[in-house]
Every structure is written in structure tokens, then in C-alpha cells.
Coordinates of C-alpha atoms and ligand atoms in Angstrom, one line a residue:
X164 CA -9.4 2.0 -15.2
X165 CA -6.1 1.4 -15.0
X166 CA -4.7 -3.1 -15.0
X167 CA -2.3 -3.3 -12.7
X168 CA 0.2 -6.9 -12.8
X169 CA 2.5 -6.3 -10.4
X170 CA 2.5 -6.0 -6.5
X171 CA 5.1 -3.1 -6.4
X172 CA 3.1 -0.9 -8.9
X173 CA -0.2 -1.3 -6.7
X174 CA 1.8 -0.7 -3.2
X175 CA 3.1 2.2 -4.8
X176 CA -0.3 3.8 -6.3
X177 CA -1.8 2.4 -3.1
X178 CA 0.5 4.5 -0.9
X179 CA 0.6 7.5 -3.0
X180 CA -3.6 7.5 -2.4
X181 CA -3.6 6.8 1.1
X182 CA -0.7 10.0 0.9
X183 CA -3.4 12.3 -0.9
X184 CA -6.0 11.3 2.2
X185 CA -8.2 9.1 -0.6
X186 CA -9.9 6.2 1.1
X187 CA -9.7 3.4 -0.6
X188 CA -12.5 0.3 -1.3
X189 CA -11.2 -3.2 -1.9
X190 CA -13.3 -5.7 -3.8
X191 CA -11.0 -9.2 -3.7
X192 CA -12.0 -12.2 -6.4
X193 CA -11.0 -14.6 -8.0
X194 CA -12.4 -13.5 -11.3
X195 CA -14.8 -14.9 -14.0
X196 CA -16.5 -12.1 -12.7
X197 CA -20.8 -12.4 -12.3
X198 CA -23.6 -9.9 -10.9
X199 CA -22.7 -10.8 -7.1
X200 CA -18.9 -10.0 -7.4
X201 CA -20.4 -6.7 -9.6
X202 CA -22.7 -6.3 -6.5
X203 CA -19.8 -5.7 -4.4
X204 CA -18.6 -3.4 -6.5
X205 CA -21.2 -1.5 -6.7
X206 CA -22.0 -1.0 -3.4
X207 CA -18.0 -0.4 -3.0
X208 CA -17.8 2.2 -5.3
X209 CA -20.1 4.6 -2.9
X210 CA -18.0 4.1 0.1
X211 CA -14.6 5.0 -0.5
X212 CA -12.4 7.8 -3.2
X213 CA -10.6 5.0 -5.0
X214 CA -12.0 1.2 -5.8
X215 CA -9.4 -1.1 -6.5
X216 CA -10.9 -4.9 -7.5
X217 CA -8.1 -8.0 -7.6
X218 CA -8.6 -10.8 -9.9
X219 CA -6.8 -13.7 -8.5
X220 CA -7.0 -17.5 -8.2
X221 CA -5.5 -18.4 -5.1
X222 CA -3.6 -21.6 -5.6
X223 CA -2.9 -21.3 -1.5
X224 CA -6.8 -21.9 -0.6
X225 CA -7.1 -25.4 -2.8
X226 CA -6.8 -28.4 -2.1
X227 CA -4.7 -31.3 -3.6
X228 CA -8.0 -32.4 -5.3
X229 CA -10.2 -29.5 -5.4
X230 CA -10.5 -27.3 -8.4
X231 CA -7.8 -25.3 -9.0
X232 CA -7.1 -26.3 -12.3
X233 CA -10.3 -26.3 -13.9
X234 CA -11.7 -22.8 -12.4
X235 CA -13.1 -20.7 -14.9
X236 CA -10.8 -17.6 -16.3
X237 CA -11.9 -14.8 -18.4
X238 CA -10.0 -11.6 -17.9
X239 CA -10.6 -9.7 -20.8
X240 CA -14.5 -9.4 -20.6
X241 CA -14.0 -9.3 -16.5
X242 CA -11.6 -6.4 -16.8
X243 CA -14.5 -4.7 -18.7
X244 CA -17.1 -5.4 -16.2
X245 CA -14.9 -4.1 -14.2
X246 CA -14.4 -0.5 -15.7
X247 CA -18.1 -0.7 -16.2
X248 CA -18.6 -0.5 -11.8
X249 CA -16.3 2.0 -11.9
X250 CA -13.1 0.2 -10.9
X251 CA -10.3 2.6 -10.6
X252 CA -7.4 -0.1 -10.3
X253 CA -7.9 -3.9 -11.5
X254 CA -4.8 -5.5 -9.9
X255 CA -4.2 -9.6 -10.8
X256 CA -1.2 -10.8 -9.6
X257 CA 0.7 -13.7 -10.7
X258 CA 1.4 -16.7 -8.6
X259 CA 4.8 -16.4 -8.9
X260 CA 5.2 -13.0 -7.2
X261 CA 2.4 -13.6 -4.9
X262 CA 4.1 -16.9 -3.8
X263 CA 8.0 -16.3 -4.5
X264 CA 10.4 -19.2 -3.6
X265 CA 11.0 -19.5 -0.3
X266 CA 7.9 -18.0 1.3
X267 CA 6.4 -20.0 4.6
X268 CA 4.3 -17.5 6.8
X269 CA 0.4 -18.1 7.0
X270 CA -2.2 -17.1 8.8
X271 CA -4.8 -19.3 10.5
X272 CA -7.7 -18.0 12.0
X273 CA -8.6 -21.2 14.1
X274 CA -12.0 -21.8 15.7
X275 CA -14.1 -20.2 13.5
X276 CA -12.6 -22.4 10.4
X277 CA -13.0 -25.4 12.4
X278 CA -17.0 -26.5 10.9
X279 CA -18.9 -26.1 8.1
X280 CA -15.7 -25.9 4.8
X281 CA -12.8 -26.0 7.3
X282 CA -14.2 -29.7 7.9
X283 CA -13.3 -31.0 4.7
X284 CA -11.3 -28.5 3.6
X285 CA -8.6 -28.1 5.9
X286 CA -5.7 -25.9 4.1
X287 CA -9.5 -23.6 2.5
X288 CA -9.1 -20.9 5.2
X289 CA -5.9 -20.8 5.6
X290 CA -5.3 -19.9 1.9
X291 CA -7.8 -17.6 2.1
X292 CA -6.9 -15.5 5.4
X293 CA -3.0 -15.4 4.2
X294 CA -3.8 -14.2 0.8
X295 CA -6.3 -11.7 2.0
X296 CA -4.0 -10.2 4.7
X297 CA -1.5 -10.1 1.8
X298 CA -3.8 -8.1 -0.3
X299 CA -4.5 -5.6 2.3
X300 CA -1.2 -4.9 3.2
X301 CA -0.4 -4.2 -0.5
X302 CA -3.4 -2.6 -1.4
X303 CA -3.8 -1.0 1.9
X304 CA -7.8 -0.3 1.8
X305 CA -9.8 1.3 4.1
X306 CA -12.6 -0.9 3.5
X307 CA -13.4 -4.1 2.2
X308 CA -16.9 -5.6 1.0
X309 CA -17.1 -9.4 1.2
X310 CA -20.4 -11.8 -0.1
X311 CA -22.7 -13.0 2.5
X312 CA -22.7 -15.9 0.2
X313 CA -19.0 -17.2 1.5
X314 CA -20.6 -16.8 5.0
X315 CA -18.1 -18.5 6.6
X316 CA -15.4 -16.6 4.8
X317 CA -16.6 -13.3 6.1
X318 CA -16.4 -14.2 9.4
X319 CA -12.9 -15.4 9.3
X320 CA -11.8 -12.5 7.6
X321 CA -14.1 -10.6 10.4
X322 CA -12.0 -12.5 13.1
X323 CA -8.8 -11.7 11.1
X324 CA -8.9 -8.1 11.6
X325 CA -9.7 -8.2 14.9
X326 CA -7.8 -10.6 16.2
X327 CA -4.5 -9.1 14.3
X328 CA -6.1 -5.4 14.7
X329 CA -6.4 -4.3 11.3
X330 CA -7.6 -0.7 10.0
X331 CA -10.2 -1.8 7.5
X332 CA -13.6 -2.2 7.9
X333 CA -15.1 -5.2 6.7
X334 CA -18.5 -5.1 5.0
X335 CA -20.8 -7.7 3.9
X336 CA -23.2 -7.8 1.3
X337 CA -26.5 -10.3 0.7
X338 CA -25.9 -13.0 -1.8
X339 CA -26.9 -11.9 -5.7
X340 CA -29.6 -14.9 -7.1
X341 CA -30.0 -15.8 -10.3
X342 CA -34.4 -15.6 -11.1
X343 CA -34.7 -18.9 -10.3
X344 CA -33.2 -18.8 -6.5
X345 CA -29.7 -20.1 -7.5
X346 CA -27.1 -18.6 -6.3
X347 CA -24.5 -16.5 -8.5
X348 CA -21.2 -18.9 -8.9
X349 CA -18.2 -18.9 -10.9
X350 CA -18.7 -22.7 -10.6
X351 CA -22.6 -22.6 -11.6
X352 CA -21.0 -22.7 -15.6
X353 CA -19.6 -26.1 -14.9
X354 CA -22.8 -27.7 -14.2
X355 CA -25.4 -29.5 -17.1
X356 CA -28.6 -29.1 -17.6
X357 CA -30.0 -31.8 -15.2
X358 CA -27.5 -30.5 -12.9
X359 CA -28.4 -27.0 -13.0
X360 CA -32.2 -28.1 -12.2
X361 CA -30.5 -30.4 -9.2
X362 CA -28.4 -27.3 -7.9
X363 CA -31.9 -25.5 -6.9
X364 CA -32.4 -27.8 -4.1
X365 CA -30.1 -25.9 -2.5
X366 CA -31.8 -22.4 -2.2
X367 CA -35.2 -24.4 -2.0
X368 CA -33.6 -25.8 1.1
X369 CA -33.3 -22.3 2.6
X370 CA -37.2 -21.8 2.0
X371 CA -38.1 -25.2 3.5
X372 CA -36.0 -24.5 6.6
X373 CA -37.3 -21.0 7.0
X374 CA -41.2 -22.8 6.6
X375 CA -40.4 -25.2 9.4
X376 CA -38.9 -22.3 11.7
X377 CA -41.7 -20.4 10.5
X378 CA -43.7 -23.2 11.8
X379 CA -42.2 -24.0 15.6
X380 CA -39.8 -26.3 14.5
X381 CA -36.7 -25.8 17.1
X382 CA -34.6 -28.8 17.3
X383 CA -32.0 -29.0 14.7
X384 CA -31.6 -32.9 14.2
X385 CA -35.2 -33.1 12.4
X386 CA -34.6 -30.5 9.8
X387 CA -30.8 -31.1 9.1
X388 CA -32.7 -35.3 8.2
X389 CA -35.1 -33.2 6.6
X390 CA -33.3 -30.6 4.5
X391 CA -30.3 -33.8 3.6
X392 CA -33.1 -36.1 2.4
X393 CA -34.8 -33.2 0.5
X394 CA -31.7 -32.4 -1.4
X395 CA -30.3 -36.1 -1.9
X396 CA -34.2 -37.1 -3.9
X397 CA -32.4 -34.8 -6.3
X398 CA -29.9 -36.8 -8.9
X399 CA -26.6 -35.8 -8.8
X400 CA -26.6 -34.8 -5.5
X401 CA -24.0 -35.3 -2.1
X402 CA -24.2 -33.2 0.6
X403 CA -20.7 -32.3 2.0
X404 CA -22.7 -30.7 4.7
X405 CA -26.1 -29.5 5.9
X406 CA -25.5 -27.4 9.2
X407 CA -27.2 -25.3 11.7
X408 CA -24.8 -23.5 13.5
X409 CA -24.3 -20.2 15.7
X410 CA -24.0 -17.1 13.3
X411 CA -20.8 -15.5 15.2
X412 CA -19.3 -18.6 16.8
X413 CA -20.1 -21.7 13.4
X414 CA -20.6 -24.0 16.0
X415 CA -23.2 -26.8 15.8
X416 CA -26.8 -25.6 17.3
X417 CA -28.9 -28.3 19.3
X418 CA -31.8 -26.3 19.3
X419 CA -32.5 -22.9 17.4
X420 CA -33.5 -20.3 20.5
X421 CA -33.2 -16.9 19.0
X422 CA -30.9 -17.5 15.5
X423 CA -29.4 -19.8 12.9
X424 CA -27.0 -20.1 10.3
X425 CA -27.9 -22.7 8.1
X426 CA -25.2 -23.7 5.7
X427 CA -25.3 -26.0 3.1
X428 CA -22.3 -27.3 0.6
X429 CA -23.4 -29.8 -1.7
X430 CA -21.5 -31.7 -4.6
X431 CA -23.5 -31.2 -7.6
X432 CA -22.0 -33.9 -10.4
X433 CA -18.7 -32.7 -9.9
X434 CA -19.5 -29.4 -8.7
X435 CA -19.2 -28.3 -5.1
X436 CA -21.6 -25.4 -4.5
X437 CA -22.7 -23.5 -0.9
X438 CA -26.0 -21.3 -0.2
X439 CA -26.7 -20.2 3.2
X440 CA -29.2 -18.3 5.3
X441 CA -30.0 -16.7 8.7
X442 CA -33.0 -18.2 10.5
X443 CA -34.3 -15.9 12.5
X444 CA -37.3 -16.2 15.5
X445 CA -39.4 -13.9 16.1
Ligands
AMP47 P1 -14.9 -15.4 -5.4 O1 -14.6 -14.8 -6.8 O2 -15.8 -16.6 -5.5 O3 -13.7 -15.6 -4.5 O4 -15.8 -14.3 -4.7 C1 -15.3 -13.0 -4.5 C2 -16.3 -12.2 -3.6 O5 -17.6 -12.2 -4.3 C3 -16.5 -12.9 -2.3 O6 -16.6 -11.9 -1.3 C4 -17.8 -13.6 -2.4 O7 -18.5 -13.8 -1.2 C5 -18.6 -12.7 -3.3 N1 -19.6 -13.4 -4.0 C6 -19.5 -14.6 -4.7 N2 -20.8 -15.0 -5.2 C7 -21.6 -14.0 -4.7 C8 -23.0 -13.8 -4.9 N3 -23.8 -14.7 -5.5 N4 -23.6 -12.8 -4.3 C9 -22.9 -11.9 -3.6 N5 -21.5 -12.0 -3.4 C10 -20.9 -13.0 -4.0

């Protein structure tokens, strides 16, 4: 595996592939690298001649009081997680050449941002589409696999190619749990003990909504009061959100007729974490 720092070095082996016909898989991150973001590259490695994985922590998709400053790092042991999928380039950027003086073009992909972490997070998706875009023009893969997890991410980035008719496919893969139900997260080492137990409200949320669907429940008022109650008898606990919403379009549902997305983000001590799941009926 070969670390690559700077974003003329990985246009050039990028381009000097895509000369030699390779396809090439692109795994994006931001690093402090667990079993989902492995996940991806796994399932990346099988698709494509060459797997190139980024480690980079977007300053672009924070917020003025988000965490940005306290996100975990760890590039040695992730650089050799990464060898161990298979990686053939590890590119991490620095801000500086990412984000040189002077630079003002963005990218916002607008209605499908608009709910769910665009609500709160207004400059999120932004950050994210602008950098991504960036990434694939450098990088210049023939596919990309995205987390379910970051649901509304893959969408956007979905829309994104569409919209601005990119040549990449966009793959998803299901959210990687940890034994217990909680989802894999970067963020998960911030929390305590007391926290960690308050965090699974979140993925035993999913199973309680998928009982009551399971169950005839159809209106989505009762088990959004439902689910946010559930998850607020847990200490620690503030729901940013608890949402049932159209899987293509993230706009609120009334009533669930054939499909859900229900998305959670909840602040857990200081911790903001998101789960999410289709609800599907049959
Ligand atoms: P991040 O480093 O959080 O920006 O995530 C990088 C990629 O890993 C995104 O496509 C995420 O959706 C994906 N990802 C993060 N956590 C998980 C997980 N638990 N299972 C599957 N994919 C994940």
C-alpha cells in the first residue's frame, strides 16, 4: 500500500490507472478507521482493479460548534487496517491544499439536505457534497461505496451524481453493529460507560418501530411520541430528531403506506450519534 499526502501525486497515479483501463474503488473517510468503514473496504476491494481509501477530516462539513476539534485521529494503526483490506493507495490530504487561499466554489445538493441533519446542521451537506465531488475528480473512481449508516449522506451524494452527471457508481452498504446493536462510530469512543448503555436506545428504537409496523401501526405521530419518549427515559439523552420520512425524497411521512425511513440523531452527553432503518410493509 502505498500513503499518498498530496493531491497532485494521487491525480497523477489516478490518471495513469484510469490510462492502463484499471477501474478504480473509492472508499472516502474521515479516519479513526472501525469494522464499518473496513466493511466498505472490503466489499470495495471485489469491485474494482485498484482501491484507493482517503483519510480526511473535513473541516468544510462542521459547524462553528460541532466537533471538529475533538474528532478522534489515529493514522498510524488506520493506515494499517488499511493495508490489511487490501488498500492499494491511502491518500489524506491536508487542509491547506484541500482548501488553498482563495477558494469559494461549493456544491449544494438542496432538497434532499433540507430534513433530518440539514435541519440543524445547515453548512453538514454542503461540506460534504463539495469535498466528495473534489475527491472524485482527483481520485477519479469508477465506483464509490458509501455506509447506509449516513443514510442521508448517500442519498445526497446519490443526487450529486446525477444531478451534475457523474461516471461513478455509487454503492451502499448496511450499517456494521457492534454485538450489542450499537452502531460502529468514530464518536462511540467519546462516550462513558453510562453513556454507552444510553446510546442503545437508539438501535432499540429501530426494533420497537419495526414491532409497531410489524403490528399495524401506520400513522407516524404516535410512534415518533413513542420512539422520543422511549429514548429520553434514558439519562443523558436529547433527541436532535426522531423522523419518519420518504426513503428517496427525506420528507416527513404522515402515514407509512408501503415504506419508511426512520432516522434518528440523538445527543448522547455530548455526543451526537444517528442509527436509521427502512420500515418496510408487507
Ligand atoms: P466517516 O468516517 O464517519 O465519514 O464514514 C466514512 C464512511 O463509512 C461513510 O460512507 C459512512 O457511512 C461509513 N460508515 C460509518 N460507520 C459505519 C457503520 N457502522 N457501518 C457501515 N458503514 C459505516
Amino acid at each position: 500500500m502505498q500513503l499518498i499526502e498530496t493531491i497532485n501525486e494521487m491525480s497523477q497515479v489516478a490518471t495513469a490507472a484510469v490510462r492502463r483501463n484499471k477501474t478504480i474503488a473509492f472508499v472516502p473517510t474521515m479516519g479513526f478507521l472501525h469494522q464499518g468503514h473496513l466493511s466498505l473496504m472490503a466489499h470495495a476491494r471485489g469491485l474494482a482493479d485498484i482501491l484507493v481509501a482517503s483519510i480526511f477530516v473535513n473541516p468544510t462539513q462542521f459547524g462553528p460548534n460541532e466537533d471538529l476539534d475533538r474528532y478522534p485521529r489515529a493514522l498510524e494503526s488506520d493506515s494499517q487496517k488499511c493495508r490489511d483490506q487490501g488498500v492499494d493507495y491511502l491518500f489524506f490530504p491536508q487542509s491547506q491544499e484541500m482548501y488553498p487561499d482563495g477558494w469559494q466554489t461549493t456544491v449544494n445538493v438542496s432538497r434532499v439536505t433540507a430534513n433530518l441533519c440539514g435541519k440543524n446542521r445547515p453548512v453538514h451537506f454542503t461540506g460534504v457534497a463539495t469535498v466528495v465531488l473534489k475527491l472524485f475528480n482527483i481520485i477519479k473512481p469508477t465506483l464509490t461505496v458509501f455506509g447506509e449508516k449516513d443514510y442521508q449522506q448517500l442519498v445526497t451524494i446519490r443526487r450529486m451524481v446525477k444531478d451534475l452527471n457523474l461516471e461513478v457508481d455509487v454503492v451502499g452498504q448496511p450499517t456494521v453493529r457492534e454485538p450489542d446493536g450499537l452502531a460502529m462510530s468514530s464518536r462511540n469512543v467519546h462516550l462513558s460507560t453510562e453513556e454507552r448503555r444510553s446510546a442503545l436506545s437508539l438501535s432499540a428504537s429501530l426494533a420497537r418501530a419495526r414491532d409497531m409496523v410489524a403490528a399495524g401501526a401506520r400513522a407516524t405521530a404516535p410512534i415518533i411520541a413513542d420512539l422520543t419518549s422511549f429514548i429520553t427515559n434514558h439519562p443523558h439523552t436529547n433527541p436532535d430528531y426522531v423522523s419518519l420520512v420518504d426513503p428517496e425524497t427525506l420528507e416527513d411521512l404522515n402515514v407509512i403506506e408501503t415504506g419508511a425511513l426512520l432516522a434518528l440523531a440523538v445527543k448522547v452527553g455530548q455526543t451526537r450519534l444517528i442509527d436509521n432503518c427502512i420500515l418496510s410493509v408487507s
